[in-house]
PDB file of C-alpha atoms in Angstrom:
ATOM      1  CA  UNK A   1      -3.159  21.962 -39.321  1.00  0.00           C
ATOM      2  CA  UNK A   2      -0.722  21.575 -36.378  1.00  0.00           C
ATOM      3  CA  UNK A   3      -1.901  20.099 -33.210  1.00  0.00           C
ATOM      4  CA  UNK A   4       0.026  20.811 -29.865  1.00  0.00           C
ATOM      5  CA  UNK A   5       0.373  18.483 -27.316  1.00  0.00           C
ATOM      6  CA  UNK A   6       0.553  19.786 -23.656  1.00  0.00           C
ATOM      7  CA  UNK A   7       2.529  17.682 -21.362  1.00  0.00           C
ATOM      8  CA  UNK A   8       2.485  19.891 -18.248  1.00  0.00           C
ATOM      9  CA  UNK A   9       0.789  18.846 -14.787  1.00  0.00           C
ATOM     10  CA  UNK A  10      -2.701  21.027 -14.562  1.00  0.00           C
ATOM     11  CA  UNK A  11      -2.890  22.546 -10.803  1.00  0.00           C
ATOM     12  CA  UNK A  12       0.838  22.572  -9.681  1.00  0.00           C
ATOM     13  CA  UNK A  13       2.715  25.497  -8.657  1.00  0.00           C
ATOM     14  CA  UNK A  14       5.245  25.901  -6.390  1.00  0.00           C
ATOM     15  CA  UNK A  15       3.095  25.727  -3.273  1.00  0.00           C
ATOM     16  CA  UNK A  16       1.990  22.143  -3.924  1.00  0.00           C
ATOM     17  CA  UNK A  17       3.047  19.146  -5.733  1.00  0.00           C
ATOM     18  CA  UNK A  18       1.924  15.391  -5.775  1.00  0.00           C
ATOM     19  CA  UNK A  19       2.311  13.204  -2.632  1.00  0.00           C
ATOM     20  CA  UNK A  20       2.929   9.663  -2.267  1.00  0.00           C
ATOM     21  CA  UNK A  21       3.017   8.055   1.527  1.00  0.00           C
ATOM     22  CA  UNK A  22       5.541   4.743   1.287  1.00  0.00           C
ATOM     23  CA  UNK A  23       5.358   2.040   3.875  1.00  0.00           C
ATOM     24  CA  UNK A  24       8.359  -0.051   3.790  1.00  0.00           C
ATOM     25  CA  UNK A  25       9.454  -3.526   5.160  1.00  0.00           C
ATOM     26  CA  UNK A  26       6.438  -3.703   7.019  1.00  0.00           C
ATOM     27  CA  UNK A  27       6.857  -7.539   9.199  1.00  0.00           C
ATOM     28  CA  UNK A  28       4.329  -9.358  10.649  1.00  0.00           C
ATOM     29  CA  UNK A  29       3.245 -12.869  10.962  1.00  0.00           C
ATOM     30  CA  UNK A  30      -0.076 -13.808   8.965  1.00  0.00           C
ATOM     31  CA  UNK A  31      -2.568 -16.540   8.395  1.00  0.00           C
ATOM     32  CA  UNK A  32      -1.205 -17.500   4.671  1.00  0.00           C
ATOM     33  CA  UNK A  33      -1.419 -20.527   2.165  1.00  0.00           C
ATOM     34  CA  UNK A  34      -2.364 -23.591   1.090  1.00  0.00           C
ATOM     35  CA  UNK A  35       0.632 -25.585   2.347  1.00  0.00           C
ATOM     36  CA  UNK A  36      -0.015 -27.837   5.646  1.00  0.00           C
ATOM     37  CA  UNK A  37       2.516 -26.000   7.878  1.00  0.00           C
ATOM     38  CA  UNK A  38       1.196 -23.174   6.088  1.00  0.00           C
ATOM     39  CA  UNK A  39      -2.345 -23.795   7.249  1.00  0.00           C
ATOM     40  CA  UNK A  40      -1.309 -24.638  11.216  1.00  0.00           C
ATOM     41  CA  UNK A  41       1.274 -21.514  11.671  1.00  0.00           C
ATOM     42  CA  UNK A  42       1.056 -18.455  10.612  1.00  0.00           C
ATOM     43  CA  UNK A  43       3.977 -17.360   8.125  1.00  0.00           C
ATOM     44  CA  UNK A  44       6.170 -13.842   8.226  1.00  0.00           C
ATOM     45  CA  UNK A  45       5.571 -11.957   5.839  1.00  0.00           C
ATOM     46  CA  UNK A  46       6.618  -8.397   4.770  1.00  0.00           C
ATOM     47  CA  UNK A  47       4.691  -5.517   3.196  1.00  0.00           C
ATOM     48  CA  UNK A  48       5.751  -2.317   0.987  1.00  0.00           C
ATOM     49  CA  UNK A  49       2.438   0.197   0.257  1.00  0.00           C
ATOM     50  CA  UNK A  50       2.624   3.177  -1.443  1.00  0.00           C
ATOM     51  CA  UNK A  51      -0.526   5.762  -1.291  1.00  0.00           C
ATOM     52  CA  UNK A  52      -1.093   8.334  -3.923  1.00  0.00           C
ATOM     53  CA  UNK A  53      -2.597  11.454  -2.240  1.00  0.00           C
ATOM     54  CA  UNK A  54      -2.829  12.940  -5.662  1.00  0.00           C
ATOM     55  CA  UNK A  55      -2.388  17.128  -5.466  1.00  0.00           C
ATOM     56  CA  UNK A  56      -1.290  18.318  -1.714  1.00  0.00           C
ATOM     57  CA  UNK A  57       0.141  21.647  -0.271  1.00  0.00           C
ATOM     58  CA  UNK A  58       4.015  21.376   0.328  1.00  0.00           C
ATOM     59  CA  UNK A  59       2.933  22.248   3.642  1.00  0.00           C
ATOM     60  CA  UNK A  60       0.118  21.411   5.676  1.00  0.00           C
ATOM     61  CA  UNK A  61      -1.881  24.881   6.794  1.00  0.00           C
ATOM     62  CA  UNK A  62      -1.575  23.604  10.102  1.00  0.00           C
ATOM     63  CA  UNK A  63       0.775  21.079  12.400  1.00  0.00           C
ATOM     64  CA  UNK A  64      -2.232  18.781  13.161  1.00  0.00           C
ATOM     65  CA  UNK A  65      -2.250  15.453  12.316  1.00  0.00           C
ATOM     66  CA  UNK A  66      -6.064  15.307  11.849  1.00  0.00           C
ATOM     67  CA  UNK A  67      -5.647  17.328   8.334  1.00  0.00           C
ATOM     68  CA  UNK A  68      -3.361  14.917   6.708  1.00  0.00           C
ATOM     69  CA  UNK A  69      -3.314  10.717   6.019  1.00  0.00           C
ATOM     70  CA  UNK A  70      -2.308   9.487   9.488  1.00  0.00           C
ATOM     71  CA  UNK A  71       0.487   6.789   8.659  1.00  0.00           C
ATOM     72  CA  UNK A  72      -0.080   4.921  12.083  1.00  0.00           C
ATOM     73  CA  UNK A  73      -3.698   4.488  11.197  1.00  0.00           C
ATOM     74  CA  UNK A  74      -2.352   3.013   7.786  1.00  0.00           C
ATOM     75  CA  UNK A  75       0.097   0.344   9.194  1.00  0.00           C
ATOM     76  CA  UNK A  76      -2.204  -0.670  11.381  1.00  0.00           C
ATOM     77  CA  UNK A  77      -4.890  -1.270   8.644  1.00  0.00           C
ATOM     78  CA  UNK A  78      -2.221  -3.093   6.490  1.00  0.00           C
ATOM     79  CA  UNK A  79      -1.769  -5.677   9.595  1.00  0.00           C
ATOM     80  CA  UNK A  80      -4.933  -6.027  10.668  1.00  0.00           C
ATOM     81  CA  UNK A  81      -6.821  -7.087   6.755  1.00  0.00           C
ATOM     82  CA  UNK A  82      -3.544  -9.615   6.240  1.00  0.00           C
ATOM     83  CA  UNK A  83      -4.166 -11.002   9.964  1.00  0.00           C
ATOM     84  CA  UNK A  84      -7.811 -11.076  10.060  1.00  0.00           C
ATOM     85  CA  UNK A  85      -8.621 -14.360   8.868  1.00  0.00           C
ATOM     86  CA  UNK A  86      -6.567 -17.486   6.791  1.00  0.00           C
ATOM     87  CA  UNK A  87      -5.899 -16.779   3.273  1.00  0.00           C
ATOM     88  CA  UNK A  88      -4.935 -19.259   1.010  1.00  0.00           C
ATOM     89  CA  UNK A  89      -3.556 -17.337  -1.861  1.00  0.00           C
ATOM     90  CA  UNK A  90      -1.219 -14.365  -1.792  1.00  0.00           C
ATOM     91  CA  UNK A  91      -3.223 -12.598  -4.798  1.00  0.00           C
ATOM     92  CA  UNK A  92      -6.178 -13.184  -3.007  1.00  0.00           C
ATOM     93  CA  UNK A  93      -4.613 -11.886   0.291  1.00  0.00           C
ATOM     94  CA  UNK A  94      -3.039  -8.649  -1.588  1.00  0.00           C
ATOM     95  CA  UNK A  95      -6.206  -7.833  -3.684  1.00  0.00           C
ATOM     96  CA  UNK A  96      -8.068  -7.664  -0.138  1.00  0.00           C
ATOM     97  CA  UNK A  97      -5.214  -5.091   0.439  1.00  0.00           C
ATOM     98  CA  UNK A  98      -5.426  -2.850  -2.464  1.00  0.00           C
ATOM     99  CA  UNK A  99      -9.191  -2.575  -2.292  1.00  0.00           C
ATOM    100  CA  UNK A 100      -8.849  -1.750   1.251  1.00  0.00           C
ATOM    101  CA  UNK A 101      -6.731   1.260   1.191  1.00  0.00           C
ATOM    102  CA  UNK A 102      -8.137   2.475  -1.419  1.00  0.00           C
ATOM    103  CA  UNK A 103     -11.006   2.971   0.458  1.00  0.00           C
ATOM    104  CA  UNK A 104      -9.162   5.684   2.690  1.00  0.00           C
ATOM    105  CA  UNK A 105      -9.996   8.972   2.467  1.00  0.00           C
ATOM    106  CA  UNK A 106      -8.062  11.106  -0.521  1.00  0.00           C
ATOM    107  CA  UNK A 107      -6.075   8.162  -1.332  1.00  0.00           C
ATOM    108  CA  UNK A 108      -5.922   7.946  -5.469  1.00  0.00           C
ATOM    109  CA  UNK A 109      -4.003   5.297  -6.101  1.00  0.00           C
ATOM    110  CA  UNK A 110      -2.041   2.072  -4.682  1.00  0.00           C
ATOM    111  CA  UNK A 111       0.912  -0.086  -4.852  1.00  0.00           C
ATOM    112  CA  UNK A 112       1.420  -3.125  -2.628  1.00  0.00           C
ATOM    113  CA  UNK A 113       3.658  -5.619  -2.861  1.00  0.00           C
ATOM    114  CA  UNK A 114       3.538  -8.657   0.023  1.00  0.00           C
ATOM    115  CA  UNK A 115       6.289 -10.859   0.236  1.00  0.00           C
ATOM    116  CA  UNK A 116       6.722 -14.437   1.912  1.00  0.00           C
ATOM    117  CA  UNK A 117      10.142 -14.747   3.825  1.00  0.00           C
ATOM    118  CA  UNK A 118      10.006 -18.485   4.571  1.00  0.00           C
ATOM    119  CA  UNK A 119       8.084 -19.978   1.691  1.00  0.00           C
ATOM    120  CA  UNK A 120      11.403 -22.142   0.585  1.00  0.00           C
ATOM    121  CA  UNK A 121      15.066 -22.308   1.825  1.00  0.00           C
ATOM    122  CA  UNK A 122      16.870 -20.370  -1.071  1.00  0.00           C
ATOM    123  CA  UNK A 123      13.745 -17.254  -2.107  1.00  0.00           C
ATOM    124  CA  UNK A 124      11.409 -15.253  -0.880  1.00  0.00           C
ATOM    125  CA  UNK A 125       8.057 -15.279  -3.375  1.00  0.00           C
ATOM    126  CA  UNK A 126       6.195 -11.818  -3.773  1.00  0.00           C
ATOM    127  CA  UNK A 127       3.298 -10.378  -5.816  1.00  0.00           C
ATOM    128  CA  UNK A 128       2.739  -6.549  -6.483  1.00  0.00           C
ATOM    129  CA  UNK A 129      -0.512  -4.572  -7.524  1.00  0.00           C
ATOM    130  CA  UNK A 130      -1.365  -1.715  -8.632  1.00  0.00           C
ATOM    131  CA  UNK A 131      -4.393   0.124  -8.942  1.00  0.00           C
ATOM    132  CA  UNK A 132      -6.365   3.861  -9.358  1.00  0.00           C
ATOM    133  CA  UNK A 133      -4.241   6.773 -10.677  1.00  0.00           C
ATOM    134  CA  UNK A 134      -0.758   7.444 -10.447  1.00  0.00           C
TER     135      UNK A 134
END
């Protein structure tokens, strides 16, 4: 007995295909770590998100930004949860993140990655997550 494995995509044709929405070198200041300056001053910081939308038309059946993932709406989500309050731990700061956007309506899947600029003189320290389907 043979058994066939079928590698194809279920549901695309060439009217849709899958969408990611990519916010990049996103720069802010925010409330961040368990250093002393760190805990007086908040620290810049930059942030790279990618949604999943999963399945979406190439094209929208309308122009109107009420029928798709508004990205303004989405930066200013990403600023708000990493200024809302001090965080001590990037992990805990970009798990806050990820469950966050998730949360947004036909979002499948997420990718963050938060970077500190000024942490030391020579590097910049980042962590990246990712969670849901891809």
């Amino acid at each position: 007995m043979v058994k066939r494995l079928i590698t194809s995509t279920p549901n695309i044709t060439p009217r849709n295909g899958h969408q990611t929405l990519t916010l990049t070198g996103l720069r802010f200041n925010a409330n961040l770590g368990i250093l002393d300056h760190e805990k007086t001053a908040p620290q810049p910081i930059q942030v790279d998100a990618e949604l999943s939308l999963g399945l979406q038309p190439l094209a929208p059946h309308d122009d109107d930004i009420t029928h798709v993932l508004d990205y303004r709406k989405v930066r200013q989500i990403i600023i708000d949860e990493c200024t809302a309050e001090h965080v001590n731990l990037l992990e805990s700061l970009i798990g806050k993140l990820a469950t966050r956007l998730m949360q947004l309506p036909g979002v499948r899947g997420v990718r963050v990655k938060i970077a500190k600029l000024e942490i030391f003189d020579d590097c910049e320290v980042a962590i990246r997550v990712e969670t849901g389907q891809w």
